[in-house]
One Martini backbone bead per residue (centre of mass of N, CA, C, O) as a GRO file, in nm:
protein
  286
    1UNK     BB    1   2.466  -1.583  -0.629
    2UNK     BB    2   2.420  -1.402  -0.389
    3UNK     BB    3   2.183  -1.237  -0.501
    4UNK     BB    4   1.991  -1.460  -0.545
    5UNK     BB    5   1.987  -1.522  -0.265
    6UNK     BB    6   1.878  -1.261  -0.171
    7UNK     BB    7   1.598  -1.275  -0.313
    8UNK     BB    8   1.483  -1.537  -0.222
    9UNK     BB    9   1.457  -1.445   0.038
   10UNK     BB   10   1.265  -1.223   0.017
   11UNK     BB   11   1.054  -1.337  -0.087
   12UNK     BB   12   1.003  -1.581   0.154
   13UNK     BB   13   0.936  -1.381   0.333
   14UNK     BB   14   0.651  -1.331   0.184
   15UNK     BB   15   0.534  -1.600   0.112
   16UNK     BB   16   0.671  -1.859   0.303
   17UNK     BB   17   0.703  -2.043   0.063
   18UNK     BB   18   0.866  -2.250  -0.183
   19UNK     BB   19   0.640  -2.263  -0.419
   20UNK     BB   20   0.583  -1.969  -0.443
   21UNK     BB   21   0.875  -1.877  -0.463
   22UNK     BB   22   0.900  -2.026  -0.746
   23UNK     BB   23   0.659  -1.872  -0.898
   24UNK     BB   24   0.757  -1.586  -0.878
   25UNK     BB   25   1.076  -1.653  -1.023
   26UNK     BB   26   1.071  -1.878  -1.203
   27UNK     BB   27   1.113  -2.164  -1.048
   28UNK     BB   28   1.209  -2.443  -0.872
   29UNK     BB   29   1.192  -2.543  -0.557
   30UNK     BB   30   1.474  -2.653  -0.568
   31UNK     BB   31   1.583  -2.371  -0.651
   32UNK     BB   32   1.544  -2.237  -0.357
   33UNK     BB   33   1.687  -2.428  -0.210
   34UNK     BB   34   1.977  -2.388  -0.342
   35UNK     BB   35   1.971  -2.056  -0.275
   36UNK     BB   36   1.981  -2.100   0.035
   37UNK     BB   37   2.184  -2.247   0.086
   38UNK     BB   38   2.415  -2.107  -0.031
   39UNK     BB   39   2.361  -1.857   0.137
   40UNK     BB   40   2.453  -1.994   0.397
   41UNK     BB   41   2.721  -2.099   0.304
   42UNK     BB   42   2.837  -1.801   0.266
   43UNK     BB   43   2.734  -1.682   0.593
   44UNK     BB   44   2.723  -1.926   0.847
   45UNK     BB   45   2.377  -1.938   0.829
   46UNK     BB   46   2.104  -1.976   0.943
   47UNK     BB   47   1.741  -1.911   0.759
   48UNK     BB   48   1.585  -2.146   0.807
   49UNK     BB   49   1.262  -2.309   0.904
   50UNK     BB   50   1.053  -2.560   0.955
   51UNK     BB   51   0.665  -2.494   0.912
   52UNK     BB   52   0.550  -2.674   0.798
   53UNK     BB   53   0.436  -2.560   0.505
   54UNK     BB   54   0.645  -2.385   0.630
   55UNK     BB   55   0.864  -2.107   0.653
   56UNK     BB   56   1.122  -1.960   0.887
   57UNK     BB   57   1.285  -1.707   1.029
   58UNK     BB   58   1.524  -1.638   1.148
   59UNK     BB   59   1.718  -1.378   1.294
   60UNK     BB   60   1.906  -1.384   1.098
   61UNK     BB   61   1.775  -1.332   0.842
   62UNK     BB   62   1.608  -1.046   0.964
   63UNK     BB   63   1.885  -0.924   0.956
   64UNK     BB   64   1.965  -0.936   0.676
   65UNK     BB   65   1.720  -0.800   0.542
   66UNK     BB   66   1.752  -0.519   0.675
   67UNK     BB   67   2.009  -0.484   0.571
   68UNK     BB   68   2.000  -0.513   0.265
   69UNK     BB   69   1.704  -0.455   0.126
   70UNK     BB   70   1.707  -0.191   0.056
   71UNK     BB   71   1.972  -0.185  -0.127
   72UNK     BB   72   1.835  -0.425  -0.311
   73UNK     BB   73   1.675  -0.257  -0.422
   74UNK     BB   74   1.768   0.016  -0.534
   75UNK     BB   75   1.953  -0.178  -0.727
   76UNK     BB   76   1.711  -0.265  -0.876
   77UNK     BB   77   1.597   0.023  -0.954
   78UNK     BB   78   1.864   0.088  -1.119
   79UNK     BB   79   1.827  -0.184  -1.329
   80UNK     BB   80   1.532  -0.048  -1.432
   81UNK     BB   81   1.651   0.181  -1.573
   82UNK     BB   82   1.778   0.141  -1.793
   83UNK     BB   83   1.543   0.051  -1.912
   84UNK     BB   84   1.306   0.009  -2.156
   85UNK     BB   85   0.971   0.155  -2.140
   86UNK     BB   86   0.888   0.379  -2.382
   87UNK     BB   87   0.630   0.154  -2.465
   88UNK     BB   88   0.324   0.005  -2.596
   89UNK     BB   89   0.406  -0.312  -2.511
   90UNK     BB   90   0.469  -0.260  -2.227
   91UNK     BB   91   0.478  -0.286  -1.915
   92UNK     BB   92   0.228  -0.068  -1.702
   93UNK     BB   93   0.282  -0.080  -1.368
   94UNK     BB   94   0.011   0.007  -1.107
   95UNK     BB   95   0.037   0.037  -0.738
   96UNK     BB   96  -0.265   0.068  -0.476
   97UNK     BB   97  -0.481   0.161  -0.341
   98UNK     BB   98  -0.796  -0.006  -0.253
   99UNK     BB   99  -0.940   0.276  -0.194
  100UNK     BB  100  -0.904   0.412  -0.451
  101UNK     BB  101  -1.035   0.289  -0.652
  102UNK     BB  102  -1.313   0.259  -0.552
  103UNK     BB  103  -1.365   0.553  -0.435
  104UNK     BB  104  -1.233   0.726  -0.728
  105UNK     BB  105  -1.009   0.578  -0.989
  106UNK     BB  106  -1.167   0.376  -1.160
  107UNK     BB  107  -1.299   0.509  -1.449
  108UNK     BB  108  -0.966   0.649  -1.485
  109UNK     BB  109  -0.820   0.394  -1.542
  110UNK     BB  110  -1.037   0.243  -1.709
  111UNK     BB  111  -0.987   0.446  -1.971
  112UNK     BB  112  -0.670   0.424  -1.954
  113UNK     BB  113  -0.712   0.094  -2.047
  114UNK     BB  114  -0.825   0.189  -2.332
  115UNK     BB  115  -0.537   0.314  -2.436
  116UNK     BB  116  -0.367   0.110  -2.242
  117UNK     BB  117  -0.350  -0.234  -2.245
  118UNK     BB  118  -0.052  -0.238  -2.050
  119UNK     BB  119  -0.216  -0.193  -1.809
  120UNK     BB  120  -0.084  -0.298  -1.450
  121UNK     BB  121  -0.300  -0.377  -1.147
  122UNK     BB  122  -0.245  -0.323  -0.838
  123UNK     BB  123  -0.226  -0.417  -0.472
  124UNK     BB  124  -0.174  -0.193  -0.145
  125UNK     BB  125   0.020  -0.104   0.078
  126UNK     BB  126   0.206   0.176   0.123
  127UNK     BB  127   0.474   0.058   0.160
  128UNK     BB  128   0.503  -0.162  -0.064
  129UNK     BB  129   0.473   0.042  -0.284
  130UNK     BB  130   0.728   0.189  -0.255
  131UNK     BB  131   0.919  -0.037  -0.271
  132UNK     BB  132   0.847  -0.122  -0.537
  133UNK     BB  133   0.907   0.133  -0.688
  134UNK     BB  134   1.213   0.162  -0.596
  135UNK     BB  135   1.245  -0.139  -0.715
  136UNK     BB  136   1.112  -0.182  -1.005
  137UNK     BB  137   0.829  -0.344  -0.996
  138UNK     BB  138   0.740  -0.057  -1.051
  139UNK     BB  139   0.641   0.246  -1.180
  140UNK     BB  140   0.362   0.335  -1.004
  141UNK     BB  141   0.205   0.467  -0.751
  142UNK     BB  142  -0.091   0.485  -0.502
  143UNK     BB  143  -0.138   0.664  -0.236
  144UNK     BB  144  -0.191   0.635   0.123
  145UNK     BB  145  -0.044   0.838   0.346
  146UNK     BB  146   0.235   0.884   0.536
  147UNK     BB  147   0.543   0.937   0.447
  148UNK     BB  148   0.879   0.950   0.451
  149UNK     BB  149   1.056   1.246   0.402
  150UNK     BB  150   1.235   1.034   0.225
  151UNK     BB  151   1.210   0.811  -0.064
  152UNK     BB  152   1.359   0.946  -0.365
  153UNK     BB  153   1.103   1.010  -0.501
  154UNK     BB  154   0.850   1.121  -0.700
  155UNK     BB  155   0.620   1.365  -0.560
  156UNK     BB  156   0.260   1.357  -0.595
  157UNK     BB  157  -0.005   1.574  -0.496
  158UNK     BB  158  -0.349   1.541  -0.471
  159UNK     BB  159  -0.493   1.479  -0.137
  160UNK     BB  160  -0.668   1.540   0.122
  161UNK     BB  161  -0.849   1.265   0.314
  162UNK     BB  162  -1.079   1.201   0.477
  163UNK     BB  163  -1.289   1.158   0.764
  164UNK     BB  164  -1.502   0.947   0.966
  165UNK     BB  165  -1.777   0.808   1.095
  166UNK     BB  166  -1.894   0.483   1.154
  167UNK     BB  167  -2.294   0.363   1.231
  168UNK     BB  168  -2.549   0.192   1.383
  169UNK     BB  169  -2.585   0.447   1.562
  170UNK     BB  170  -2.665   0.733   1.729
  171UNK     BB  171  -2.451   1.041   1.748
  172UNK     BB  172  -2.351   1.298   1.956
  173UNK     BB  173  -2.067   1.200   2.009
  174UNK     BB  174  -1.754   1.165   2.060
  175UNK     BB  175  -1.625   0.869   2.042
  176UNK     BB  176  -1.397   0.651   2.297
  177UNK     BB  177  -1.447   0.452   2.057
  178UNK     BB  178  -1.265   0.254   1.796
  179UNK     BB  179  -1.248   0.143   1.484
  180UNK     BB  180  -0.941   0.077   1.316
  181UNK     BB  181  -0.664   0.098   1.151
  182UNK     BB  182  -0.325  -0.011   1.149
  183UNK     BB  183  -0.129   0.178   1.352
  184UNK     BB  184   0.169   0.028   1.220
  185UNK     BB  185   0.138   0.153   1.028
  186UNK     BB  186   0.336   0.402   0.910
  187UNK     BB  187   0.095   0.543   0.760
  188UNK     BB  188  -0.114   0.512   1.021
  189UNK     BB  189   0.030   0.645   1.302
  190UNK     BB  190  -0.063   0.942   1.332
  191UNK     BB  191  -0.318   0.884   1.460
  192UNK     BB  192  -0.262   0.823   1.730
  193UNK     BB  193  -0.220   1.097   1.845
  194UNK     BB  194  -0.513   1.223   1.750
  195UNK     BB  195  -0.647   1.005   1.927
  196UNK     BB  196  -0.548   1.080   2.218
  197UNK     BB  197  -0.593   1.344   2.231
  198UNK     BB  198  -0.943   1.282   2.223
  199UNK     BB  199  -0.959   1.015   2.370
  200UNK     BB  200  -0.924   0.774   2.144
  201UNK     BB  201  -0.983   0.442   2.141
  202UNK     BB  202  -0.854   0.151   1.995
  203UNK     BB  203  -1.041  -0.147   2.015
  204UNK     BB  204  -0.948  -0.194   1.718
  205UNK     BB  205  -0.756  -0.359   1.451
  206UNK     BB  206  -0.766  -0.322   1.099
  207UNK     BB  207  -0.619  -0.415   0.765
  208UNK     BB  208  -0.979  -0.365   0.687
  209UNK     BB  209  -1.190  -0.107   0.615
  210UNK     BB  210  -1.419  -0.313   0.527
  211UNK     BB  211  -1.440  -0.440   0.773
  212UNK     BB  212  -1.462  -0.215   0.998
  213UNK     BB  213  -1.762  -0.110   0.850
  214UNK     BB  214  -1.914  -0.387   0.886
  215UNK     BB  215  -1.896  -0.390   1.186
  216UNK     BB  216  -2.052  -0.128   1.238
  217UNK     BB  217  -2.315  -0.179   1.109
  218UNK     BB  218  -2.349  -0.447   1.295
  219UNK     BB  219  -2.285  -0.327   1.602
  220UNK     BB  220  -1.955  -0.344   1.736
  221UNK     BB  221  -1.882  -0.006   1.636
  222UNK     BB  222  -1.740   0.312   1.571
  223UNK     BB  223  -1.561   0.401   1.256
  224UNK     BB  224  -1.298   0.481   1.092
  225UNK     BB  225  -1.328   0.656   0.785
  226UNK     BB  226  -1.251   0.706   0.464
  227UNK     BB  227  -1.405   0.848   0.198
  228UNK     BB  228  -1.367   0.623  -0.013
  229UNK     BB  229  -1.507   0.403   0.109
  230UNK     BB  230  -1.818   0.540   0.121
  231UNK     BB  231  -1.800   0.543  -0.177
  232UNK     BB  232  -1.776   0.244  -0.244
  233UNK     BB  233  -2.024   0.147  -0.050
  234UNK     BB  234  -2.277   0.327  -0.032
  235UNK     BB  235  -2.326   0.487   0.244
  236UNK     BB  236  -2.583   0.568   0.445
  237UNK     BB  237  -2.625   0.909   0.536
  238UNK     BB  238  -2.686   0.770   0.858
  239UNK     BB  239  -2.416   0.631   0.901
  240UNK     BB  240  -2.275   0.928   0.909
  241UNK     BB  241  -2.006   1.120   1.093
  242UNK     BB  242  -1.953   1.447   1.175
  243UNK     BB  243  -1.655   1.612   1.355
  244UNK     BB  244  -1.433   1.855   1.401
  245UNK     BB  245  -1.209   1.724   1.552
  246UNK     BB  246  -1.127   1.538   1.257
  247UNK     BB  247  -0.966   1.765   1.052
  248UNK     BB  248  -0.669   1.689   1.104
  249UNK     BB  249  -0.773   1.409   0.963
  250UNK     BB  250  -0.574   1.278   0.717
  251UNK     BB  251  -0.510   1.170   0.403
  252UNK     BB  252  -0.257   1.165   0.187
  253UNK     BB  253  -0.263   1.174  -0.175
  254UNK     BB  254  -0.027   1.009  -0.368
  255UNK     BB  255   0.234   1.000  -0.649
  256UNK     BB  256   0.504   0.754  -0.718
  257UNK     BB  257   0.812   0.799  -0.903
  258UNK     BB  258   1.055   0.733  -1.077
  259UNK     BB  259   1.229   0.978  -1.251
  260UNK     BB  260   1.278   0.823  -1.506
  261UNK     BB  261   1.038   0.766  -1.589
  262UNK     BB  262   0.858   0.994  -1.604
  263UNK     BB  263   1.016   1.025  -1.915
  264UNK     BB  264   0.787   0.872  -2.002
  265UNK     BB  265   0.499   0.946  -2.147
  266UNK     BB  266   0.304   0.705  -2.015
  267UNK     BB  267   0.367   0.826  -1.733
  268UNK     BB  268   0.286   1.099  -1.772
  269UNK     BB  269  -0.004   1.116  -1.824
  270UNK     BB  270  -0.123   0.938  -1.589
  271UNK     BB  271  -0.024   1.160  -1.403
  272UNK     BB  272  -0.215   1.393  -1.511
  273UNK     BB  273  -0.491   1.240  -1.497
  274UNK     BB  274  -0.460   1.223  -1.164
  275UNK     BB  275  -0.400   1.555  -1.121
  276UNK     BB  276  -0.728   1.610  -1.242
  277UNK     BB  277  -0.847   1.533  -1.029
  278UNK     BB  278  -1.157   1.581  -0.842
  279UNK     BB  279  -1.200   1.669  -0.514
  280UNK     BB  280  -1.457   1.582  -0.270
  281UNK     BB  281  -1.529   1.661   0.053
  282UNK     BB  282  -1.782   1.673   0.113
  283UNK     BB  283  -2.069   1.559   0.280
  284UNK     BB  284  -2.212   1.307   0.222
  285UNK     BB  285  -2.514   1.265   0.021
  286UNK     BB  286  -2.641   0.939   0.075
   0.00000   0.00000   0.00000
């Protein structure tokens, strides 16, 4: 009972309404609700509060989630690790970044789920994928960005993703301001120190790279762009800048998967798939 409390809780903290976190356990409402009840008088703090149709979560809440969150995904990576998964019958689901299947390797998953139609792709940002992975809610990662030093998974390094400027304007030196994605995100922060370096302001932060191009285009300012993004929208190589001070900011590209899933053929085959990606880094010739 104690678990179902701490599960019902990570997940309410992710969807905010007890209504999707119903059906994302596929449970009823009400049982979202005496799980949290339960979950509350088991360790005697509130944990959630009504915010109109969402809930809030409380101090005591989030001090929970910080301290077990982890633990309780791990355990449930072990309990993940335990089940047969090498079968072509069950999903194999892989979570990415919305960034490298457009840029790179639509294509190449599309052929892997012509071979094996139980392939299973979400998109997520890189913490979230990580997580994911961790916790056996996937099977495997496709992330972008820094990762921290350990992170207990087996990780495939495929390439390191360069940048660009992208603007609507001629530019002959490097700007001042950029408008960039989310700097706090832990994948992306490694950011902020090489451009402080360089003296440029992030004058925006947007959770998405797709939005910030189309903001550059629009000539609301600037834009740092990894190369996936330019070849998936196709942009233009008159609005495409480089400028060799940017040549040390990368985005490392990696596969992250559980030590033991890997030993499954199914995952292994697509793993393989991925690390024969030949990347090609030079300056868009569109």
């Amino acid at each position: 009972m104690l678990l179902e409390g701490i599960e019902t809780l990570l997940v309410l903290a992710e969807a905010k309404t007890m209504s999707k976190t119903g059906s994302l356990l596929f449970i009823s409402q009400s049982a979202v609700s005496k799980r949290i009840h339960n979950l509350e008088k088991k360790i005697g703090k509130k944990l959630i509060e009504p915010q109109g149709r969402y809930v809030r979560l409380t101090d005591d809440a989030i001090a929970l989630i910080n301290s077990v969150g982890p633990t309780f995904n791990e355990l449930r990576g072990q309990v993940y690790d335990q089940s047969t998964m090498d079968s072509n019958d069950l999903p194999l689901k892989v979570d990415c970044s919305e960034t490298l299947i457009s840029g790179y390797f639509s294509n190449l998953l599309a052929s892997a789920i012509q071979l094996d139609r139980n392939i299973v792709l979400s998109t997520n940002h890189t913490p979230r994928i990580i997580e994911n992975v961790k916790s056996g809610k996937v099977t495997m990662g496709l992330s972008a960005g820094y990762l921290p030093a350990s992170i207990g998974l087996l990780m495939f390094h495929l390439f390191d993703e360069h940048f660009y400027i992208v603007s609507n304007k001629p530019l002959q030196t490097l700007p001042t301001q950029l408008i960039t994605t989310d700097l706090s995100n832990s994948a992306n922060s490694y950011q902020l120190g090489i451009l402080d370096r360089l003296n440029i302001k992030p004058v925006m932060q947007l959770d998405s790279y797709h939005a910030a191009t189309h903001l550059a285009l629009s000539g609301a300012a600037a834009a740092l762009i990894p190369l996936s993004i330019i070849n998936g929208l196709c942009i233009e190589k008159s609005n495409i800048y480089y400028f060799s001070e940017l040549d040390d900011l990368v985005r490392p590209v990696n596969i992250c998967v559980r030590q033991k899933s890997y030993g499954m053929s199914r995952v292994k085959n697509l793993v393989q798939k991925l690390c024969e990606y030949s990347y090609d880094s030079n300056f868009p010739t569109k």
